[in-house]
Amino acid sequence: MPQIPEKIHELTVGQLSARSGAAVSALHFYEAKGLISSRRTTGNQRRYSRDALRRVAFVRAAQRVGIPLATIRDALAELPEERTPNHEDWARLSEAWRSELDERIKQLGRLRDHLSDCIGCGCLSLETCVLSNPDDVFGERMTGSRLLPERRNAPEPKEKRSA
Ligand code: FES
């Protein structure tokens, strides 16, 4: 990755992309989602502060372990004065996200175990396939299609409309 000389305080989107390893389109997406910000030059070009490098590194590291962008954005928004996350911030947040990841890994393990029952089957039965109907929540409450649960509980219309 190319080094950015210390005397340069603002980066073009190309420089930020080259240094961070994130595609230009990803940087635009991060900006649209409020994860990084830029100012516009008189020629309407984006300029990012050097801090954006650390924010992009933070976002990419969190994404690599499967943290949703909305969660990352919330974490960044909680930092005082929207400052760039420092070493302690990352340590604290990654610790908090660890239990979330552990739970997701457990769920994936359960899905993997059930998948071996499905391999070569193809039934996708709502009664017997655990992947097709995990936990069978609707099956406990009602019979028939689980795609129309609201209609079953909705009150009857008071009057019918004529066509
Ligand atoms: S597809 Fe038949 S059990 Fe899952």
PDB file of N, CA and C in Angstrom, residues 46-142:
ATOM      1  N   ARG A  46     -14.189  15.500  -3.449  1.00  0.00           N
ATOM      2  CA  ARG A  46     -14.147  15.108  -2.042  1.00  0.00           C
ATOM      3  C   ARG A  46     -12.722  15.194  -1.501  1.00  0.00           C
ATOM      4  N   ARG A  47     -12.642  15.658  -0.263  1.00  0.00           N
ATOM      5  CA  ARG A  47     -11.367  15.619   0.454  1.00  0.00           C
ATOM      6  C   ARG A  47     -11.629  15.047   1.840  1.00  0.00           C
ATOM      7  N   TYR A  48     -10.820  14.054   2.204  1.00  0.00           N
ATOM      8  CA  TYR A  48     -10.979  13.382   3.495  1.00  0.00           C
ATOM      9  C   TYR A  48      -9.812  13.756   4.407  1.00  0.00           C
ATOM     10  N   SER A  49     -10.108  13.917   5.668  1.00  0.00           N
ATOM     11  CA  SER A  49      -9.024  14.144   6.631  1.00  0.00           C
ATOM     12  C   SER A  49      -8.266  12.828   6.801  1.00  0.00           C
ATOM     13  N   ARG A  50      -7.053  12.908   7.318  1.00  0.00           N
ATOM     14  CA  ARG A  50      -6.256  11.685   7.513  1.00  0.00           C
ATOM     15  C   ARG A  50      -6.946  10.714   8.462  1.00  0.00           C
ATOM     16  N   ASP A  51      -7.776  11.258   9.367  1.00  0.00           N
ATOM     17  CA  ASP A  51      -8.514  10.397  10.305  1.00  0.00           C
ATOM     18  C   ASP A  51      -9.386   9.375   9.576  1.00  0.00           C
ATOM     19  N   ALA A  52      -9.790   9.726   8.367  1.00  0.00           N
ATOM     20  CA  ALA A  52     -10.664   8.812   7.613  1.00  0.00           C
ATOM     21  C   ALA A  52      -9.985   7.458   7.408  1.00  0.00           C
ATOM     22  N   LEU A  53      -8.644   7.455   7.324  1.00  0.00           N
ATOM     23  CA  LEU A  53      -7.931   6.183   7.158  1.00  0.00           C
ATOM     24  C   LEU A  53      -8.222   5.245   8.318  1.00  0.00           C
ATOM     25  N   ARG A  54      -8.188   5.779   9.533  1.00  0.00           N
ATOM     26  CA  ARG A  54      -8.439   4.936  10.703  1.00  0.00           C
ATOM     27  C   ARG A  54      -9.905   4.531  10.784  1.00  0.00           C
ATOM     28  N   ARG A  55     -10.782   5.459  10.410  1.00  0.00           N
ATOM     29  CA  ARG A  55     -12.211   5.103  10.420  1.00  0.00           C
ATOM     30  C   ARG A  55     -12.487   3.988   9.412  1.00  0.00           C
ATOM     31  N   VAL A  56     -11.902   4.085   8.228  1.00  0.00           N
ATOM     32  CA  VAL A  56     -12.107   3.034   7.224  1.00  0.00           C
ATOM     33  C   VAL A  56     -11.525   1.706   7.727  1.00  0.00           C
ATOM     34  N   ALA A  57     -10.351   1.766   8.359  1.00  0.00           N
ATOM     35  CA  ALA A  57      -9.753   0.540   8.907  1.00  0.00           C
ATOM     36  C   ALA A  57     -10.681  -0.063   9.966  1.00  0.00           C
ATOM     37  N   PHE A  58     -11.269   0.782  10.789  1.00  0.00           N
ATOM     38  CA  PHE A  58     -12.209   0.337  11.831  1.00  0.00           C
ATOM     39  C   PHE A  58     -13.426  -0.341  11.197  1.00  0.00           C
ATOM     40  N   VAL A  59     -13.990   0.322  10.195  1.00  0.00           N
ATOM     41  CA  VAL A  59     -15.184  -0.212   9.525  1.00  0.00           C
ATOM     42  C   VAL A  59     -14.873  -1.553   8.874  1.00  0.00           C
ATOM     43  N   ARG A  60     -13.740  -1.624   8.176  1.00  0.00           N
ATOM     44  CA  ARG A  60     -13.404  -2.871   7.464  1.00  0.00           C
ATOM     45  C   ARG A  60     -13.101  -4.006   8.429  1.00  0.00           C
ATOM     46  N   ALA A  61     -12.434  -3.692   9.530  1.00  0.00           N
ATOM     47  CA  ALA A  61     -12.141  -4.734  10.518  1.00  0.00           C
ATOM     48  C   ALA A  61     -13.437  -5.266  11.117  1.00  0.00           C
ATOM     49  N   ALA A  62     -14.352  -4.358  11.433  1.00  0.00           N
ATOM     50  CA  ALA A  62     -15.629  -4.783  12.011  1.00  0.00           C
ATOM     51  C   ALA A  62     -16.443  -5.587  10.997  1.00  0.00           C
ATOM     52  N   GLN A  63     -16.428  -5.146   9.756  1.00  0.00           N
ATOM     53  CA  GLN A  63     -17.157  -5.879   8.709  1.00  0.00           C
ATOM     54  C   GLN A  63     -16.590  -7.284   8.516  1.00  0.00           C
ATOM     55  N   ARG A  64     -15.274  -7.406   8.614  1.00  0.00           N
ATOM     56  CA  ARG A  64     -14.636  -8.712   8.418  1.00  0.00           C
ATOM     57  C   ARG A  64     -15.125  -9.749   9.417  1.00  0.00           C
ATOM     58  N   VAL A  65     -15.499  -9.294  10.602  1.00  0.00           N
ATOM     59  CA  VAL A  65     -16.009 -10.258  11.587  1.00  0.00           C
ATOM     60  C   VAL A  65     -17.528 -10.293  11.595  1.00  0.00           C
ATOM     61  N   GLY A  66     -18.137  -9.682  10.580  1.00  0.00           N
ATOM     62  CA  GLY A  66     -19.571  -9.843  10.382  1.00  0.00           C
ATOM     63  C   GLY A  66     -20.449  -8.855  11.129  1.00  0.00           C
ATOM     64  N   ILE A  67     -19.885  -7.759  11.610  1.00  0.00           N
ATOM     65  CA  ILE A  67     -20.700  -6.764  12.299  1.00  0.00           C
ATOM     66  C   ILE A  67     -21.463  -5.962  11.243  1.00  0.00           C
ATOM     67  N   PRO A  68     -22.786  -5.849  11.379  1.00  0.00           N
ATOM     68  CA  PRO A  68     -23.558  -5.096  10.385  1.00  0.00           C
ATOM     69  C   PRO A  68     -23.164  -3.617  10.366  1.00  0.00           C
ATOM     70  N   LEU A  69     -23.292  -3.004   9.187  1.00  0.00           N
ATOM     71  CA  LEU A  69     -22.914  -1.597   9.044  1.00  0.00           C
ATOM     72  C   LEU A  69     -23.688  -0.700  10.000  1.00  0.00           C
ATOM     73  N   ALA A  70     -24.962  -1.009  10.221  1.00  0.00           N
ATOM     74  CA  ALA A  70     -25.766  -0.164  11.119  1.00  0.00           C
ATOM     75  C   ALA A  70     -25.193  -0.193  12.537  1.00  0.00           C
ATOM     76  N   THR A  71     -24.718  -1.349  12.965  1.00  0.00           N
ATOM     77  CA  THR A  71     -24.106  -1.462  14.302  1.00  0.00           C
ATOM     78  C   THR A  71     -22.802  -0.681  14.354  1.00  0.00           C
ATOM     79  N   ILE A  72     -22.031  -0.763  13.277  1.00  0.00           N
ATOM     80  CA  ILE A  72     -20.759  -0.029  13.217  1.00  0.00           C
ATOM     81  C   ILE A  72     -21.041   1.477  13.259  1.00  0.00           C
ATOM     82  N   ARG A  73     -22.032   1.897  12.496  1.00  0.00           N
ATOM     83  CA  ARG A  73     -22.375   3.322  12.466  1.00  0.00           C
ATOM     84  C   ARG A  73     -22.811   3.794  13.865  1.00  0.00           C
ATOM     85  N   ASP A  74     -23.623   2.984  14.541  1.00  0.00           N
ATOM     86  CA  ASP A  74     -24.061   3.354  15.893  1.00  0.00           C
ATOM     87  C   ASP A  74     -22.874   3.476  16.841  1.00  0.00           C
ATOM     88  N   ALA A  75     -21.921   2.558  16.696  1.00  0.00           N
ATOM     89  CA  ALA A  75     -20.737   2.593  17.559  1.00  0.00           C
ATOM     90  C   ALA A  75     -19.926   3.861  17.304  1.00  0.00           C
ATOM     91  N   LEU A  76     -19.771   4.206  16.025  1.00  0.00           N
ATOM     92  CA  LEU A  76     -19.016   5.419  15.691  1.00  0.00           C
ATOM     93  C   LEU A  76     -19.746   6.667  16.176  1.00  0.00           C
ATOM     94  N   ALA A  77     -21.060   6.644  16.083  1.00  0.00           N
ATOM     95  CA  ALA A  77     -21.847   7.813  16.488  1.00  0.00           C
ATOM     96  C   ALA A  77     -21.782   8.040  17.996  1.00  0.00           C
ATOM     97  N   GLU A  78     -21.516   6.989  18.761  1.00  0.00           N
ATOM     98  CA  GLU A  78     -21.444   7.127  20.229  1.00  0.00           C
ATOM     99  C   GLU A  78     -20.142   7.751  20.701  1.00  0.00           C
ATOM    100  N   LEU A  79     -19.147   7.791  19.823  1.00  0.00           N
ATOM    101  CA  LEU A  79     -17.870   8.361  20.243  1.00  0.00           C
ATOM    102  C   LEU A  79     -18.024   9.872  20.422  1.00  0.00           C
ATOM    103  N   PRO A  80     -17.428  10.437  21.464  1.00  0.00           N
ATOM    104  CA  PRO A  80     -17.577  11.865  21.715  1.00  0.00           C
ATOM    105  C   PRO A  80     -17.133  12.704  20.526  1.00  0.00           C
ATOM    106  N   GLU A  81     -17.935  13.671  20.197  1.00  0.00           N
ATOM    107  CA  GLU A  81     -17.646  14.604  19.092  1.00  0.00           C
ATOM    108  C   GLU A  81     -17.284  13.874  17.801  1.00  0.00           C
ATOM    109  N   GLU A  82     -17.882  12.690  17.640  1.00  0.00           N
ATOM    110  CA  GLU A  82     -17.654  11.893  16.438  1.00  0.00           C
ATOM    111  C   GLU A  82     -16.172  11.710  16.118  1.00  0.00           C
ATOM    112  N   ARG A  83     -15.371  11.580  17.166  1.00  0.00           N
ATOM    113  CA  ARG A  83     -13.940  11.422  16.921  1.00  0.00           C
ATOM    114  C   ARG A  83     -13.647  10.046  16.318  1.00  0.00           C
ATOM    115  N   THR A  84     -12.464   9.937  15.794  1.00  0.00           N
ATOM    116  CA  THR A  84     -12.027   8.672  15.209  1.00  0.00           C
ATOM    117  C   THR A  84     -11.757   7.668  16.325  1.00  0.00           C
ATOM    118  N   PRO A  85     -12.179   6.415  16.176  1.00  0.00           N
ATOM    119  CA  PRO A  85     -11.961   5.431  17.238  1.00  0.00           C
ATOM    120  C   PRO A  85     -10.474   5.199  17.502  1.00  0.00           C
ATOM    121  N   ASN A  86     -10.115   5.188  18.765  1.00  0.00           N
ATOM    122  CA  ASN A  86      -8.721   4.943  19.124  1.00  0.00           C
ATOM    123  C   ASN A  86      -8.541   3.486  19.570  1.00  0.00           C
ATOM    124  N   HIS A  87      -7.378   3.191  20.047  1.00  0.00           N
ATOM    125  CA  HIS A  87      -7.037   1.828  20.472  1.00  0.00           C
ATOM    126  C   HIS A  87      -8.011   1.315  21.526  1.00  0.00           C
ATOM    127  N   GLU A  88      -8.313   2.144  22.522  1.00  0.00           N
ATOM    128  CA  GLU A  88      -9.213   1.729  23.603  1.00  0.00           C
ATOM    129  C   GLU A  88     -10.638   1.516  23.084  1.00  0.00           C
ATOM    130  N   ASP A  89     -11.063   2.374  22.154  1.00  0.00           N
ATOM    131  CA  ASP A  89     -12.413   2.226  21.583  1.00  0.00           C
ATOM    132  C   ASP A  89     -12.545   0.866  20.895  1.00  0.00           C
ATOM    133  N   TRP A  90     -11.533   0.543  20.096  1.00  0.00           N
ATOM    134  CA  TRP A  90     -11.591  -0.729  19.364  1.00  0.00           C
ATOM    135  C   TRP A  90     -11.583  -1.901  20.339  1.00  0.00           C
ATOM    136  N   ALA A  91     -10.746  -1.815  21.371  1.00  0.00           N
ATOM    137  CA  ALA A  91     -10.671  -2.899  22.353  1.00  0.00           C
ATOM    138  C   ALA A  91     -12.024  -3.084  23.042  1.00  0.00           C
ATOM    139  N   ARG A  92     -12.656  -1.967  23.427  1.00  0.00           N
ATOM    140  CA  ARG A  92     -13.945  -2.031  24.128  1.00  0.00           C
ATOM    141  C   ARG A  92     -15.039  -2.584  23.214  1.00  0.00           C
ATOM    142  N   LEU A  93     -15.116  -2.047  21.998  1.00  0.00           N
ATOM    143  CA  LEU A  93     -16.185  -2.464  21.089  1.00  0.00           C
ATOM    144  C   LEU A  93     -15.992  -3.911  20.624  1.00  0.00           C
ATOM    145  N   SER A  94     -14.757  -4.292  20.348  1.00  0.00           N
ATOM    146  CA  SER A  94     -14.541  -5.661  19.879  1.00  0.00           C
ATOM    147  C   SER A  94     -14.870  -6.654  20.989  1.00  0.00           C
ATOM    148  N   GLU A  95     -14.646  -6.269  22.235  1.00  0.00           N
ATOM    149  CA  GLU A  95     -15.017  -7.138  23.359  1.00  0.00           C
ATOM    150  C   GLU A  95     -16.542  -7.283  23.433  1.00  0.00           C
ATOM    151  N   ALA A  96     -17.238  -6.148  23.241  1.00  0.00           N
ATOM    152  CA  ALA A  96     -18.705  -6.186  23.287  1.00  0.00           C
ATOM    153  C   ALA A  96     -19.277  -7.013  22.143  1.00  0.00           C
ATOM    154  N   TRP A  97     -18.627  -6.952  20.994  1.00  0.00           N
ATOM    155  CA  TRP A  97     -19.132  -7.677  19.824  1.00  0.00           C
ATOM    156  C   TRP A  97     -18.786  -9.162  19.888  1.00  0.00           C
ATOM    157  N   ARG A  98     -17.864  -9.525  20.745  1.00  0.00           N
ATOM    158  CA  ARG A  98     -17.428 -10.918  20.835  1.00  0.00           C
ATOM    159  C   ARG A  98     -18.587 -11.859  21.189  1.00  0.00           C
ATOM    160  N   SER A  99     -19.401 -11.471  22.175  1.00  0.00           N
ATOM    161  CA  SER A  99     -20.492 -12.365  22.578  1.00  0.00           C
ATOM    162  C   SER A  99     -21.515 -12.493  21.449  1.00  0.00           C
ATOM    163  N   GLU A 100     -21.726 -11.397  20.715  1.00  0.00           N
ATOM    164  CA  GLU A 100     -22.616 -11.442  19.553  1.00  0.00           C
ATOM    165  C   GLU A 100     -22.091 -12.442  18.522  1.00  0.00           C
ATOM    166  N   LEU A 101     -20.778 -12.391  18.285  1.00  0.00           N
ATOM    167  CA  LEU A 101     -20.168 -13.313  17.326  1.00  0.00           C
ATOM    168  C   LEU A 101     -20.241 -14.745  17.821  1.00  0.00           C
ATOM    169  N   ASP A 102     -20.017 -14.944  19.110  1.00  0.00           N
ATOM    170  CA  ASP A 102     -20.090 -16.300  19.672  1.00  0.00           C
ATOM    171  C   ASP A 102     -21.478 -16.889  19.438  1.00  0.00           C
ATOM    172  N   GLU A 103     -22.509 -16.068  19.662  1.00  0.00           N
ATOM    173  CA  GLU A 103     -23.882 -16.537  19.468  1.00  0.00           C
ATOM    174  C   GLU A 103     -24.135 -16.875  18.002  1.00  0.00           C
ATOM    175  N   ARG A 104     -23.619 -16.017  17.111  1.00  0.00           N
ATOM    176  CA  ARG A 104     -23.813 -16.269  15.678  1.00  0.00           C
ATOM    177  C   ARG A 104     -23.096 -17.561  15.258  1.00  0.00           C
ATOM    178  N   ILE A 105     -21.910 -17.781  15.796  1.00  0.00           N
ATOM    179  CA  ILE A 105     -21.157 -19.002  15.477  1.00  0.00           C
ATOM    180  C   ILE A 105     -21.940 -20.226  15.950  1.00  0.00           C
ATOM    181  N   LYS A 106     -22.550 -20.129  17.150  1.00  0.00           N
ATOM    182  CA  LYS A 106     -23.354 -21.254  17.661  1.00  0.00           C
ATOM    183  C   LYS A 106     -24.529 -21.539  16.721  1.00  0.00           C
ATOM    184  N   GLN A 107     -25.202 -20.451  16.287  1.00  0.00           N
ATOM    185  CA  GLN A 107     -26.337 -20.617  15.370  1.00  0.00           C
ATOM    186  C   GLN A 107     -25.890 -21.275  14.074  1.00  0.00           C
ATOM    187  N   LEU A 108     -24.742 -20.815  13.543  1.00  0.00           N
ATOM    188  CA  LEU A 108     -24.244 -21.398  12.292  1.00  0.00           C
ATOM    189  C   LEU A 108     -23.904 -22.877  12.481  1.00  0.00           C
ATOM    190  N   GLY A 109     -23.366 -23.216  13.627  1.00  0.00           N
ATOM    191  CA  GLY A 109     -23.067 -24.620  13.930  1.00  0.00           C
ATOM    192  C   GLY A 109     -24.339 -25.457  13.902  1.00  0.00           C
ATOM    193  N   ARG A 110     -25.416 -24.908  14.506  1.00  0.00           N
ATOM    194  CA  ARG A 110     -26.687 -25.645  14.503  1.00  0.00           C
ATOM    195  C   ARG A 110     -27.215 -25.790  13.082  1.00  0.00           C
ATOM    196  N   LEU A 111     -27.124 -24.701  12.299  1.00  0.00           N
ATOM    197  CA  LEU A 111     -27.576 -24.765  10.903  1.00  0.00           C
ATOM    198  C   LEU A 111     -26.770 -25.798  10.122  1.00  0.00           C
ATOM    199  N   ARG A 112     -25.449 -25.810  10.338  1.00  0.00           N
ATOM    200  CA  ARG A 112     -24.603 -26.788   9.632  1.00  0.00           C
ATOM    201  C   ARG A 112     -25.030 -28.208   9.975  1.00  0.00           C
ATOM    202  N   ASP A 113     -25.315 -28.446  11.259  1.00  0.00           N
ATOM    203  CA  ASP A 113     -25.716 -29.797  11.662  1.00  0.00           C
ATOM    204  C   ASP A 113     -27.033 -30.195  11.011  1.00  0.00           C
ATOM    205  N   HIS A 114     -27.975 -29.236  10.931  1.00  0.00           N
ATOM    206  CA  HIS A 114     -29.263 -29.549  10.300  1.00  0.00           C
ATOM    207  C   HIS A 114     -29.121 -29.712   8.789  1.00  0.00           C
ATOM    208  N   LEU A 115     -28.168 -28.961   8.222  1.00  0.00           N
ATOM    209  CA  LEU A 115     -27.989 -29.033   6.772  1.00  0.00           C
ATOM    210  C   LEU A 115     -27.637 -30.450   6.342  1.00  0.00           C
ATOM    211  N   SER A 116     -26.872 -31.165   7.146  1.00  0.00           N
ATOM    212  CA  SER A 116     -26.502 -32.524   6.737  1.00  0.00           C
ATOM    213  C   SER A 116     -27.733 -33.423   6.620  1.00  0.00           C
ATOM    214  N   ASP A 117     -28.809 -33.114   7.396  1.00  0.00           N
ATOM    215  CA  ASP A 117     -30.052 -33.888   7.236  1.00  0.00           C
ATOM    216  C   ASP A 117     -30.731 -33.567   5.908  1.00  0.00           C
ATOM    217  N   CYS A 118     -30.533 -32.336   5.434  1.00  0.00           N
ATOM    218  CA  CYS A 118     -31.220 -31.890   4.217  1.00  0.00           C
ATOM    219  C   CYS A 118     -30.498 -32.304   2.931  1.00  0.00           C
ATOM    220  N   ILE A 119     -29.198 -32.537   3.037  1.00  0.00           N
ATOM    221  CA  ILE A 119     -28.424 -32.833   1.824  1.00  0.00           C
ATOM    222  C   ILE A 119     -29.020 -34.048   1.118  1.00  0.00           C
ATOM    223  N   GLY A 120     -29.377 -33.840  -0.138  1.00  0.00           N
ATOM    224  CA  GLY A 120     -29.944 -34.929  -0.924  1.00  0.00           C
ATOM    225  C   GLY A 120     -31.417 -35.161  -0.660  1.00  0.00           C
ATOM    226  N   CYS A 121     -32.041 -34.378   0.219  1.00  0.00           N
ATOM    227  CA  CYS A 121     -33.455 -34.583   0.553  1.00  0.00           C
ATOM    228  C   CYS A 121     -34.342 -33.722  -0.353  1.00  0.00           C
ATOM    229  N   GLY A 122     -34.308 -32.411  -0.142  1.00  0.00           N
ATOM    230  CA  GLY A 122     -35.073 -31.513  -1.005  1.00  0.00           C
ATOM    231  C   GLY A 122     -36.519 -31.356  -0.646  1.00  0.00           C
ATOM    232  N   CYS A 123     -36.988 -31.915   0.468  1.00  0.00           N
ATOM    233  CA  CYS A 123     -38.422 -31.844   0.776  1.00  0.00           C
ATOM    234  C   CYS A 123     -38.857 -30.443   1.198  1.00  0.00           C
ATOM    235  N   LEU A 124     -38.005 -29.718   1.934  1.00  0.00           N
ATOM    236  CA  LEU A 124     -38.336 -28.398   2.484  1.00  0.00           C
ATOM    237  C   LEU A 124     -39.679 -28.424   3.212  1.00  0.00           C
ATOM    238  N   SER A 125     -39.946 -29.509   3.858  1.00  0.00           N
ATOM    239  CA  SER A 125     -41.222 -29.678   4.552  1.00  0.00           C
ATOM    240  C   SER A 125     -41.330 -28.747   5.753  1.00  0.00           C
ATOM    241  N   LEU A 126     -42.495 -28.110   5.905  1.00  0.00           N
ATOM    242  CA  LEU A 126     -42.721 -27.247   7.065  1.00  0.00           C
ATOM    243  C   LEU A 126     -42.868 -28.074   8.336  1.00  0.00           C
ATOM    244  N   GLU A 127     -43.161 -29.349   8.188  1.00  0.00           N
ATOM    245  CA  GLU A 127     -43.358 -30.191   9.363  1.00  0.00           C
ATOM    246  C   GLU A 127     -42.079 -30.892   9.828  1.00  0.00           C
ATOM    247  N   THR A 128     -41.219 -31.262   8.862  1.00  0.00           N
ATOM    248  CA  THR A 128     -40.064 -32.066   9.261  1.00  0.00           C
ATOM    249  C   THR A 128     -38.716 -31.404   9.023  1.00  0.00           C
ATOM    250  N   CYS A 129     -38.639 -30.420   8.136  1.00  0.00           N
ATOM    251  CA  CYS A 129     -37.339 -29.817   7.813  1.00  0.00           C
ATOM    252  C   CYS A 129     -37.058 -28.659   8.769  1.00  0.00           C
ATOM    253  N   VAL A 130     -36.011 -28.806   9.552  1.00  0.00           N
ATOM    254  CA  VAL A 130     -35.672 -27.782  10.537  1.00  0.00           C
ATOM    255  C   VAL A 130     -35.178 -26.503   9.867  1.00  0.00           C
ATOM    256  N   LEU A 131     -34.521 -26.636   8.722  1.00  0.00           N
ATOM    257  CA  LEU A 131     -34.047 -25.435   8.036  1.00  0.00           C
ATOM    258  C   LEU A 131     -35.178 -24.691   7.349  1.00  0.00           C
ATOM    259  N   SER A 132     -36.145 -25.410   6.853  1.00  0.00           N
ATOM    260  CA  SER A 132     -37.283 -24.782   6.192  1.00  0.00           C
ATOM    261  C   SER A 132     -38.182 -24.075   7.190  1.00  0.00           C
ATOM    262  N   ASN A 133     -38.273 -24.610   8.383  1.00  0.00           N
ATOM    263  CA  ASN A 133     -39.190 -24.055   9.378  1.00  0.00           C
ATOM    264  C   ASN A 133     -38.539 -24.098  10.759  1.00  0.00           C
ATOM    265  N   PRO A 134     -37.491 -23.275  10.965  1.00  0.00           N
ATOM    266  CA  PRO A 134     -36.768 -23.352  12.219  1.00  0.00           C
ATOM    267  C   PRO A 134     -37.659 -23.010  13.405  1.00  0.00           C
ATOM    268  N   ASP A 135     -37.589 -23.815  14.405  1.00  0.00           N
ATOM    269  CA  ASP A 135     -38.339 -23.634  15.660  1.00  0.00           C
ATOM    270  C   ASP A 135     -39.847 -23.770  15.487  1.00  0.00           C
ATOM    271  N   ASP A 136     -40.345 -23.822  14.289  1.00  0.00           N
ATOM    272  CA  ASP A 136     -41.763 -23.997  14.002  1.00  0.00           C
ATOM    273  C   ASP A 136     -42.638 -23.120  14.896  1.00  0.00           C
ATOM    274  N   VAL A 137     -42.297 -21.849  14.964  1.00  0.00           N
ATOM    275  CA  VAL A 137     -43.023 -20.919  15.830  1.00  0.00           C
ATOM    276  C   VAL A 137     -44.488 -20.834  15.443  1.00  0.00           C
ATOM    277  N   PHE A 138     -44.771 -20.723  14.151  1.00  0.00           N
ATOM    278  CA  PHE A 138     -46.160 -20.602  13.729  1.00  0.00           C
ATOM    279  C   PHE A 138     -46.924 -21.905  13.904  1.00  0.00           C
ATOM    280  N   GLY A 139     -46.189 -23.024  13.741  1.00  0.00           N
ATOM    281  CA  GLY A 139     -46.821 -24.317  13.909  1.00  0.00           C
ATOM    282  C   GLY A 139     -47.347 -24.522  15.324  1.00  0.00           C
ATOM    283  N   GLU A 140     -46.698 -23.894  16.307  1.00  0.00           N
ATOM    284  CA  GLU A 140     -47.161 -24.016  17.688  1.00  0.00           C
ATOM    285  C   GLU A 140     -48.454 -23.234  17.901  1.00  0.00           C
ATOM    286  N   ARG A 141     -48.636 -22.160  17.140  1.00  0.00           N
ATOM    287  CA  ARG A 141     -49.794 -21.293  17.352  1.00  0.00           C
ATOM    288  C   ARG A 141     -50.976 -21.606  16.454  1.00  0.00           C
ATOM    289  N   MET A 142     -50.718 -22.152  15.280  1.00  0.00           N
ATOM    290  CA  MET A 142     -51.822 -22.361  14.340  1.00  0.00           C
ATOM    291  C   MET A 142     -51.462 -23.440  13.337  1.00  0.00           C
TER     292      MET A 142
END
